[in-house]
mmCIF file of C-alpha atoms and ligand atoms in Angstrom:
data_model
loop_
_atom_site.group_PDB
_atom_site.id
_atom_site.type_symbol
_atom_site.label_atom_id
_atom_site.label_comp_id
_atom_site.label_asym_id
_atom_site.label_seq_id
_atom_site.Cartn_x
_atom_site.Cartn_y
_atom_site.Cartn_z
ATOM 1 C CA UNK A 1 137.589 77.194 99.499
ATOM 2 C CA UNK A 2 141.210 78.181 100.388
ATOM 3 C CA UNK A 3 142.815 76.121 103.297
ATOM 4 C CA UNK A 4 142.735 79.337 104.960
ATOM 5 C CA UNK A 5 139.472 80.067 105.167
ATOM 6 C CA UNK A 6 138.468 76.197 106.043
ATOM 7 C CA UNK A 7 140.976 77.195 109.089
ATOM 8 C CA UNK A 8 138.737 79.801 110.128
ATOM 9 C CA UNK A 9 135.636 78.148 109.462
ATOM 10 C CA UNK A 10 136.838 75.465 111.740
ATOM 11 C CA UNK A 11 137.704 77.738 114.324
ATOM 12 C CA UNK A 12 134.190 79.409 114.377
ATOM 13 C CA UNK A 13 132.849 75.857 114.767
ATOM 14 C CA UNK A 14 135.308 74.916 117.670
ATOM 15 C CA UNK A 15 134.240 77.915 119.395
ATOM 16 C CA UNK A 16 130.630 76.395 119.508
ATOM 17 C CA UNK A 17 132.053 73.744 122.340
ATOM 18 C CA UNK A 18 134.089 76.579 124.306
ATOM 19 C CA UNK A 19 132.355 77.805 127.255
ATOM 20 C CA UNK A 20 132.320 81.574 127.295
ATOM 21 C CA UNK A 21 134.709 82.029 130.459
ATOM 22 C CA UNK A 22 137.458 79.919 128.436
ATOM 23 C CA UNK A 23 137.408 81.775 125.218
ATOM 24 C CA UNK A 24 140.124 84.051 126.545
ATOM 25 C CA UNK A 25 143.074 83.359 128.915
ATOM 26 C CA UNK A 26 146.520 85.173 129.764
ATOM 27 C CA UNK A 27 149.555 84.724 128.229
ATOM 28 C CA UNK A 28 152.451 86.415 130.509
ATOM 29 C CA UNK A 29 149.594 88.722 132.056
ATOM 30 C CA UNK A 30 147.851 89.575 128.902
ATOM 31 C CA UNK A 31 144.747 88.197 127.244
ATOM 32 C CA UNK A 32 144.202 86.560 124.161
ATOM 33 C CA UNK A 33 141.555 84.399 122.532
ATOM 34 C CA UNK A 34 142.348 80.979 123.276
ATOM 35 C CA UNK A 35 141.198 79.331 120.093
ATOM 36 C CA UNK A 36 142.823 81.488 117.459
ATOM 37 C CA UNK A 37 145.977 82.228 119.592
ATOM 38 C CA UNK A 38 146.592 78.630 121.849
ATOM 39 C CA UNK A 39 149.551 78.980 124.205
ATOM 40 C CA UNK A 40 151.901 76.162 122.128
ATOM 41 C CA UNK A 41 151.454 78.771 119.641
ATOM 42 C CA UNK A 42 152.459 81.559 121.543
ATOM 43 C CA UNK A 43 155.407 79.800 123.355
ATOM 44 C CA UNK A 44 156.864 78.373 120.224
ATOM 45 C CA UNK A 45 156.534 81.555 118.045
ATOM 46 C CA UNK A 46 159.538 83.255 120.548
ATOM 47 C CA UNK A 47 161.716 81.122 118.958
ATOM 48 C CA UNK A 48 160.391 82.184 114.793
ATOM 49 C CA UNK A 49 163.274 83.172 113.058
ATOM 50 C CA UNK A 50 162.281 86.347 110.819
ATOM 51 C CA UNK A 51 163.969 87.385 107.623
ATOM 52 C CA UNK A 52 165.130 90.544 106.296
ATOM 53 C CA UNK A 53 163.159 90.644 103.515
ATOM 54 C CA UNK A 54 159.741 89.719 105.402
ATOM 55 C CA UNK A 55 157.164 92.647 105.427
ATOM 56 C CA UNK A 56 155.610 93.037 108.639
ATOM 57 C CA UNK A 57 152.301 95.355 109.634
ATOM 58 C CA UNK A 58 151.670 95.673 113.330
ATOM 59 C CA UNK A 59 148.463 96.800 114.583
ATOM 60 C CA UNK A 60 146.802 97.079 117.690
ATOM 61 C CA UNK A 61 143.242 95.285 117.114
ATOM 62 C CA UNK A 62 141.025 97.238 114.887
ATOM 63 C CA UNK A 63 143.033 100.205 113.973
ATOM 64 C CA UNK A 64 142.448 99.210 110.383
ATOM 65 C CA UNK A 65 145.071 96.130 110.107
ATOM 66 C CA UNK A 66 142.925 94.763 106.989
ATOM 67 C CA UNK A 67 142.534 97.620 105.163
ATOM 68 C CA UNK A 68 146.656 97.370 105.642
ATOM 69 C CA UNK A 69 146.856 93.965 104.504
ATOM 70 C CA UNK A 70 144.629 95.194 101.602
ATOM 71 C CA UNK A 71 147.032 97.576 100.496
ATOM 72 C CA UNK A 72 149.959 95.676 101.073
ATOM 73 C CA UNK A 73 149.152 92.484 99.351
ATOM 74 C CA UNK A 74 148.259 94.912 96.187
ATOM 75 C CA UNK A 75 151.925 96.898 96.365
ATOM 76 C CA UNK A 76 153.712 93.286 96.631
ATOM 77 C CA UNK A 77 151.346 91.975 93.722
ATOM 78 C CA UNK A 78 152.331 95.093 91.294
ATOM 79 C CA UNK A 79 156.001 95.060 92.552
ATOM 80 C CA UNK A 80 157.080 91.624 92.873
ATOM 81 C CA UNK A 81 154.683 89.888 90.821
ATOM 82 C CA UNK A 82 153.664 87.724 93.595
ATOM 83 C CA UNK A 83 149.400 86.808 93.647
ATOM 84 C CA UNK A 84 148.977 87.158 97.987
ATOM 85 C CA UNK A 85 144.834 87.393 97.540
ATOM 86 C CA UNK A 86 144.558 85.114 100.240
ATOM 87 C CA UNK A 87 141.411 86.315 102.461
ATOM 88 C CA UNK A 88 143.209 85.231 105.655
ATOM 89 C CA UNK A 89 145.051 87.820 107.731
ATOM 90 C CA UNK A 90 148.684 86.799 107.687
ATOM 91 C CA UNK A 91 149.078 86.950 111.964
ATOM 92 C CA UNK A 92 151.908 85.350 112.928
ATOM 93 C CA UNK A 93 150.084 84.642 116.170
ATOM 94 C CA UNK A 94 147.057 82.522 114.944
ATOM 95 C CA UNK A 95 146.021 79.147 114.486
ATOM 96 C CA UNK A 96 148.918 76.832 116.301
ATOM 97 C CA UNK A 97 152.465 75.756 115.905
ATOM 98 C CA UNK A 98 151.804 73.730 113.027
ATOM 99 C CA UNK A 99 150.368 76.991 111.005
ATOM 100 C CA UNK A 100 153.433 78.674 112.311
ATOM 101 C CA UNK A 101 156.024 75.776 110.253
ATOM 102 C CA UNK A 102 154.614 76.723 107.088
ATOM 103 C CA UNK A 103 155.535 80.473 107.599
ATOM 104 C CA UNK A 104 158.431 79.551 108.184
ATOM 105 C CA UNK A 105 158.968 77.411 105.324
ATOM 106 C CA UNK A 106 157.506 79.925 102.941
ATOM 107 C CA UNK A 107 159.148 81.620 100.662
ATOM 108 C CA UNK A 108 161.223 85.165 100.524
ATOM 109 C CA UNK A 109 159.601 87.598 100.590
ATOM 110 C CA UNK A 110 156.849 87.112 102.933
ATOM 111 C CA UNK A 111 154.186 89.033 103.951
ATOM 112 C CA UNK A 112 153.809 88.935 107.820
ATOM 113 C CA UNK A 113 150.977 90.148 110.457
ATOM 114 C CA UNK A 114 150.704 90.894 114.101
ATOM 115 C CA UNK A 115 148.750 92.162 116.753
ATOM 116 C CA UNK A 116 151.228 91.351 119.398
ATOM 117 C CA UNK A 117 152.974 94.123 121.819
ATOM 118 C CA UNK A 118 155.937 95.215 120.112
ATOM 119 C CA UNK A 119 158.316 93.709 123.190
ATOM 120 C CA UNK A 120 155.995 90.688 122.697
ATOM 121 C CA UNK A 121 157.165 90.131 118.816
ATOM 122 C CA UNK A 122 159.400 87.776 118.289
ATOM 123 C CA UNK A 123 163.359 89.125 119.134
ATOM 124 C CA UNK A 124 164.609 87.644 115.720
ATOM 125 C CA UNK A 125 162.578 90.499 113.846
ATOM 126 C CA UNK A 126 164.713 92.983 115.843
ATOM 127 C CA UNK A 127 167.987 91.136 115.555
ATOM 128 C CA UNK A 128 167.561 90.717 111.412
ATOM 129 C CA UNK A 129 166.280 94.219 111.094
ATOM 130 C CA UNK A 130 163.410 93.990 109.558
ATOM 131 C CA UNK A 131 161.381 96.642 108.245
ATOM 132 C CA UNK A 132 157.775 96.625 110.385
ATOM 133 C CA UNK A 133 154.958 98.934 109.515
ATOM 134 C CA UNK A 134 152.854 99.757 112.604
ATOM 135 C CA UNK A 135 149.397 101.168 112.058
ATOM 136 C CA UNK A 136 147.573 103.484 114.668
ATOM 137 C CA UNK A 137 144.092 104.979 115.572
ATOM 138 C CA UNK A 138 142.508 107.136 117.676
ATOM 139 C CA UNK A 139 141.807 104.934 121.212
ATOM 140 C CA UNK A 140 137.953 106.691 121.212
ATOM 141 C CA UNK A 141 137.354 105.005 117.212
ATOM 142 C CA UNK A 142 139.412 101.994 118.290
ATOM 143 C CA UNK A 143 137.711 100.899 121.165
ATOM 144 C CA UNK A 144 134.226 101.679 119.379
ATOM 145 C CA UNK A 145 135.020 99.119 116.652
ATOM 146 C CA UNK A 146 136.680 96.684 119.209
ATOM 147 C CA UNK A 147 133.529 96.664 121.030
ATOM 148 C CA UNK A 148 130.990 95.814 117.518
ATOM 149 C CA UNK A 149 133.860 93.067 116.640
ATOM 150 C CA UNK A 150 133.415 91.701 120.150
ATOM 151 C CA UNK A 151 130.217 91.387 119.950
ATOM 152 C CA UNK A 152 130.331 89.650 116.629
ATOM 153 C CA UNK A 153 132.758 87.249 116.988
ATOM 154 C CA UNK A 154 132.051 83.731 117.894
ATOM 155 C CA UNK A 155 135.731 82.940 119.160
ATOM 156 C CA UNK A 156 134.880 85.829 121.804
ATOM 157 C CA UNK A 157 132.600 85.762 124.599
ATOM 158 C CA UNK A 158 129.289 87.375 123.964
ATOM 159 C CA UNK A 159 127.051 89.561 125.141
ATOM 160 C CA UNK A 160 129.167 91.604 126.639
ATOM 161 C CA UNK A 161 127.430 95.237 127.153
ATOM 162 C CA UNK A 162 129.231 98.342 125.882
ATOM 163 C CA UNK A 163 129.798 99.662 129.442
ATOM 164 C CA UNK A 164 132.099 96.630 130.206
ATOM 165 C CA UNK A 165 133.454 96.642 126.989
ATOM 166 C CA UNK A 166 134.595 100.158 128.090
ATOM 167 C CA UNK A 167 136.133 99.715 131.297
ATOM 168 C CA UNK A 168 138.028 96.722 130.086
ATOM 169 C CA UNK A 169 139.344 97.982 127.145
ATOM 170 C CA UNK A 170 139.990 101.305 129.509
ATOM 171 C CA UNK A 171 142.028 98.897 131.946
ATOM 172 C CA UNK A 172 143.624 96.719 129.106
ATOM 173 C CA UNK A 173 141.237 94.173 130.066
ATOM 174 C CA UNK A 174 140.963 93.092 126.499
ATOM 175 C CA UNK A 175 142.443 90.305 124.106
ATOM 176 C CA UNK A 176 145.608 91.746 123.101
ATOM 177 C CA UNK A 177 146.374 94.002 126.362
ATOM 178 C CA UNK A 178 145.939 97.508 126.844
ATOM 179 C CA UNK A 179 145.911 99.791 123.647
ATOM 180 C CA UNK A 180 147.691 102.767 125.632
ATOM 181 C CA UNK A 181 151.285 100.337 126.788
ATOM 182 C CA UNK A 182 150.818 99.145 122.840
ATOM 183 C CA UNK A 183 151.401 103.550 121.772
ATOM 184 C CA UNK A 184 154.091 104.153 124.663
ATOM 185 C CA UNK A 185 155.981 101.003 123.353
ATOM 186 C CA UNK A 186 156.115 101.912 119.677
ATOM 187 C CA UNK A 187 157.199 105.534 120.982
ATOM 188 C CA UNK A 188 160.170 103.869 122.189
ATOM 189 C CA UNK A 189 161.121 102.614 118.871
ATOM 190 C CA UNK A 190 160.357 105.734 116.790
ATOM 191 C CA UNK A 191 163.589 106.632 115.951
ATOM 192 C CA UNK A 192 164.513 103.099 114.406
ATOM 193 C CA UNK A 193 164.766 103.254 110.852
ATOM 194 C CA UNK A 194 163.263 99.748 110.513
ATOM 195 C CA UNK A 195 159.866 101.372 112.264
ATOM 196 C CA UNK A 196 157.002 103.293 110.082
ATOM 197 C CA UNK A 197 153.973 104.577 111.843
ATOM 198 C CA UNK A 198 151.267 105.722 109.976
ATOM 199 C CA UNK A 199 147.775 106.377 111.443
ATOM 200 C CA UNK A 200 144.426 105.436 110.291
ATOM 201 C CA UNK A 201 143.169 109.145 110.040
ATOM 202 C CA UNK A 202 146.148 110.420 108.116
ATOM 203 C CA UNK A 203 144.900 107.452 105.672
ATOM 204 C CA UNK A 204 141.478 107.843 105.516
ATOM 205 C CA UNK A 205 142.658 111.966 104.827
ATOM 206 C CA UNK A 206 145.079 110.808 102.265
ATOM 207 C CA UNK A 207 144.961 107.585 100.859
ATOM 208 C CA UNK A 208 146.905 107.671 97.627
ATOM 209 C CA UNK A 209 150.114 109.646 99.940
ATOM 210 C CA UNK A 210 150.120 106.634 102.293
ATOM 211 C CA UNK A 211 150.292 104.304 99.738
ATOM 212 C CA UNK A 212 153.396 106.367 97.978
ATOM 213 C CA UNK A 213 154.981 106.447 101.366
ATOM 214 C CA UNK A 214 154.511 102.601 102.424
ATOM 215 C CA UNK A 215 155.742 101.260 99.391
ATOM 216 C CA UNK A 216 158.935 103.497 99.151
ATOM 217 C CA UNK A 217 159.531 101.983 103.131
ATOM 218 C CA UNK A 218 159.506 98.823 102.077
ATOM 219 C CA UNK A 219 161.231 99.298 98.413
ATOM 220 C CA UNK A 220 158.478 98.994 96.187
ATOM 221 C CA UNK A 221 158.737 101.421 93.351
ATOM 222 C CA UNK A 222 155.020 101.945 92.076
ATOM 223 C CA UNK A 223 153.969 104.233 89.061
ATOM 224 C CA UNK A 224 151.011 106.454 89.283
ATOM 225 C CA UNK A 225 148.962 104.408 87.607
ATOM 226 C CA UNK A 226 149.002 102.348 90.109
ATOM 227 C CA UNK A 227 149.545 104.192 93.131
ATOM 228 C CA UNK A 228 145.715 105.207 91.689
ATOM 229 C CA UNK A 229 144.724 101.780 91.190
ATOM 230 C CA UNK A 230 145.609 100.449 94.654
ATOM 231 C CA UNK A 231 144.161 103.677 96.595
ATOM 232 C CA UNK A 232 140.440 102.854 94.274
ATOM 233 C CA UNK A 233 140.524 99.146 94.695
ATOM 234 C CA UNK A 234 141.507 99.851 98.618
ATOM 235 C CA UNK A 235 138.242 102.069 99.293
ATOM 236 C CA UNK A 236 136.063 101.261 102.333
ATOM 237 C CA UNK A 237 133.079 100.291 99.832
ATOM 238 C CA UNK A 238 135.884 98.401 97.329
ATOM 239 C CA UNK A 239 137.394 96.491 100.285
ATOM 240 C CA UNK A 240 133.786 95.536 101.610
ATOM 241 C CA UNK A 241 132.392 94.447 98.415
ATOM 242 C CA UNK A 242 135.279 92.222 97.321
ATOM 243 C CA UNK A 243 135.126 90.770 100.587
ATOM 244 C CA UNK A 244 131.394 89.768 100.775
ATOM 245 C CA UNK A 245 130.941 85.897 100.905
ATOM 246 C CA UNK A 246 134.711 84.832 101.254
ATOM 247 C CA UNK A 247 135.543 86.249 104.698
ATOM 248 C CA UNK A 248 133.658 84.793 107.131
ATOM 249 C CA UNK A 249 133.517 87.703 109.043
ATOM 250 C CA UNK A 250 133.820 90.532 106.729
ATOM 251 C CA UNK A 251 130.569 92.441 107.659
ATOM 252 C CA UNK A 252 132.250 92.824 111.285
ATOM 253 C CA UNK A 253 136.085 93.576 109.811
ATOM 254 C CA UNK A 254 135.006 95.908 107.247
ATOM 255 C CA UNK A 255 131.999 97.462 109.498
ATOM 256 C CA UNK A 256 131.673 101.741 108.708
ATOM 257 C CA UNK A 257 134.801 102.680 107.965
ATOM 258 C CA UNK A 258 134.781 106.114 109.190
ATOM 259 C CA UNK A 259 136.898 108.499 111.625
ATOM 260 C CA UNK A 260 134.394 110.122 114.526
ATOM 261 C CA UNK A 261 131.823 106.907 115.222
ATOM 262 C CA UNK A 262 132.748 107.441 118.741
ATOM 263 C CA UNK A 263 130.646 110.093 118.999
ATOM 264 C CA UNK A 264 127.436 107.646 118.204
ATOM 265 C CA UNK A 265 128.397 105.373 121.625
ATOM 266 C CA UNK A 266 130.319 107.407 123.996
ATOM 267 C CA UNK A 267 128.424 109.577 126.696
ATOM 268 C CA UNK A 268 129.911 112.723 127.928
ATOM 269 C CA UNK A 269 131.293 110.901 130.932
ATOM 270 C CA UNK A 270 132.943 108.480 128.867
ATOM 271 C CA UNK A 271 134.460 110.999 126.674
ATOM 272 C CA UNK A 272 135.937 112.552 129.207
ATOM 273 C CA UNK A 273 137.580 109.549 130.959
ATOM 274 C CA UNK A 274 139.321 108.627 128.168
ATOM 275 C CA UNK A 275 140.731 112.392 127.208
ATOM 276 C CA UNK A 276 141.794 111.866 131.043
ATOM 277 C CA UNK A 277 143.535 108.494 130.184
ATOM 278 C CA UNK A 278 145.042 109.974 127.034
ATOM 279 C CA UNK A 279 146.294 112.831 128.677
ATOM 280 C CA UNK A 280 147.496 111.023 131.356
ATOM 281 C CA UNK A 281 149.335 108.256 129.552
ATOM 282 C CA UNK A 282 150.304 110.159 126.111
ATOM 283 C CA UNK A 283 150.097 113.926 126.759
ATOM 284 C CA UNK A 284 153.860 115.095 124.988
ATOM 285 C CA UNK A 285 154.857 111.560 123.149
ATOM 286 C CA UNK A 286 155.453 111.992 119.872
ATOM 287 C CA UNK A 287 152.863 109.359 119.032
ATOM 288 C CA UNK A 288 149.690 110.897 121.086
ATOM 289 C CA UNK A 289 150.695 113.705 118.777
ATOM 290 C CA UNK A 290 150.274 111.877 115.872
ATOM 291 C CA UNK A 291 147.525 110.891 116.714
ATOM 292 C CA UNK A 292 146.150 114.358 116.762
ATOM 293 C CA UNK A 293 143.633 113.404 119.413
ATOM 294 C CA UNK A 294 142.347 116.941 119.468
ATOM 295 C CA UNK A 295 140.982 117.187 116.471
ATOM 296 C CA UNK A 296 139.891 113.401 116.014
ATOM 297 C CA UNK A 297 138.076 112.765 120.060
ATOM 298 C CA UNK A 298 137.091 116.574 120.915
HETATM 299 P P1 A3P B 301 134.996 100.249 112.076
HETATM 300 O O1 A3P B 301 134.636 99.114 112.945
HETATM 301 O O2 A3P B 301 135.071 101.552 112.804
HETATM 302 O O3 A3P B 301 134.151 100.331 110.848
HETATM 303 P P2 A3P B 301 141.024 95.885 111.833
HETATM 304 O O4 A3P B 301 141.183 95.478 110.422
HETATM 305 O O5 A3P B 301 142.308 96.297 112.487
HETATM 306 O O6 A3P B 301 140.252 94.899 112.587
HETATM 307 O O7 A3P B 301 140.189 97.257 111.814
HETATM 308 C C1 A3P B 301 138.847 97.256 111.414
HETATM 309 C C2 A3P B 301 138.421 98.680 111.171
HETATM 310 O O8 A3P B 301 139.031 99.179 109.963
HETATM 311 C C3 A3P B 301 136.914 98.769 110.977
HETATM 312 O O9 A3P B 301 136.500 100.005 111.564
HETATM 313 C C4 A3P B 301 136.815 98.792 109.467
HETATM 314 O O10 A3P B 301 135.617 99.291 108.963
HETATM 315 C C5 A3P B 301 137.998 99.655 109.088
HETATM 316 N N1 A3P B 301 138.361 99.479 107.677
HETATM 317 C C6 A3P B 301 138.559 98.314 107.026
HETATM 318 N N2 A3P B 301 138.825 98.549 105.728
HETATM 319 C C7 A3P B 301 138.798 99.871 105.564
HETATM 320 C C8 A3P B 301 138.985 100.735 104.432
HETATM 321 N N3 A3P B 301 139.224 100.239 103.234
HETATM 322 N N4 A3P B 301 138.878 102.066 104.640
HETATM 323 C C9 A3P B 301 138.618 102.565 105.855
HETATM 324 N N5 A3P B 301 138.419 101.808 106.956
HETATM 325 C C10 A3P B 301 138.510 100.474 106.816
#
């Protein structure tokens, strides 16, 4: 077993002696789970010096980050010739300081993670200019999956019902903070040349285009042959399979896959809150169009 994954495994078993009301505190008025994300962690990671040459995906939780780091770690692998199959998510955020050194001693380029608020990433990623990839979904699909990965999650606290998964993740209630300031802050950065937004749907529509369109971003040059080959080993059922026994939690990560689930848990007054909350929050950003929230969650 990897280091990585015996850092996960011992996570999961720390969270055995957590009670469930400390599993998640705040962190300058947002939440996070304290295990994976400990404040030392947080506090020292302001100070992480980035590089130009990292490669950095952003994602607000469950908006299909691992599927991302899926198709990233295969475009470095067939461009640079570097092997990244590690089965651990490369956040930035998790695990303590100590974790945090060895990023930092690692070697150019790296492959970087993050679920943090973009004014929450560290200010040396801005300052060096380096090229972030930010990954979006619908808020109706995104809360849906937040709410089975809740449930399933052993650093979490359980048993929470879908109804108060809903009005916390409706009030930003939820590790990571609220998924509607995460949109409005990325619209602010639109225009930078160092930002690429891509959403889940237009990848799900499209995978093999997204895959041309990340790699020329980051200045991979693919044939393809193997735009092909990344887009078949990067399916839903490939992704599940090949994760099946390593990743501790890969029945909850890689869970259905699909765009519209919402319509399986939300009732008709929950719909309509959140087209409320989208309208009232995104209605005329570039990014709620994007999002393309009418054909998607109506
Ligand atoms: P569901 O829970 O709706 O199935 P994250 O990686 O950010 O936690 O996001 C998890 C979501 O991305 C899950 O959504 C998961 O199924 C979906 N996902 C993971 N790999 C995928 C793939 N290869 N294709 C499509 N969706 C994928």
């Amino acid at each position: 077993m990897s280091d990585s994954v015996v850092t996960l495994v011992s996570k999961t078993e720390m969270a055995k002696n957590v009670s469930e009301e400390d599993k998640l505190y705040r962190y300058k008025g947002v939440l996070y789970p304290h295990i994976m994300c400990p404040e030392d962690h947080l506090k020292r990671m302001e100070s992480f010096q980035a590089r130009e040459d990292d490669i950095v995906l952003v994602a607000y939780p469950k908006c299909g980050f691992n599927w991302m780091v899926g198709v990233l770690r295969k475009i470095i692998a067939a461009t640079k010739g570097m092997n990244l199959e590690s089965k651990m998510p490369p956040l930035i955020e998790f695990f303590g300081p100590d974790a945090l050194k060895i990023v930092e001693d690692a070697p150019s380029p790296r492959f970087l993670g993050t679920h943090m608020h973009p004014d929450n990433i560290p200010s040396s990623f801005y300052a060096k200019k380096t090229k972030m990839m930010v990954i979006f979904r619908n808020p109706k699909d995104t809360l849906v999956s937040y709410y089975h990965f809740f449930r399933n999650n052993p650093v979490l606290p359980s048993g929470q019902s879908w109804e108060t998964f809903y009005s916390n993740f409706m009030s930003g209630d939820v590790p990571w903070g609220s998924y509607f300031d995460h949109v409005l802050a990325w619209e602010k950065r639109l225009d930078d040349p160092n930002v690429m937004v891509v959403t889940y749907e237009e990848l799900k529509q499209d995978l093999s285009k997204g895959i041309r369109l990340i790699s020329t971003f980051f200045g991979c040059s693919l044939t393809e042959a193997q735009v092909q080959q990344i887009t078949e080993e990067s399916s839903f059922k490939a992704m599940k399979q090949s994760s099946s026994g390593l990743h501790s939690l890969g029945d909850v990560v890689f869970r259905k896959g699909e765009v519209g689930d919402w319509r399986n848990h939300f009732t008709a007054e929950q719909s309509q809150k959140m087209d409320d909350a989208f309208n009232k929050h995104l209605a005329g950003t570039r990014l709620g169009a994007k999002l393309n929230y009418q054909q998607h969650c109506q």
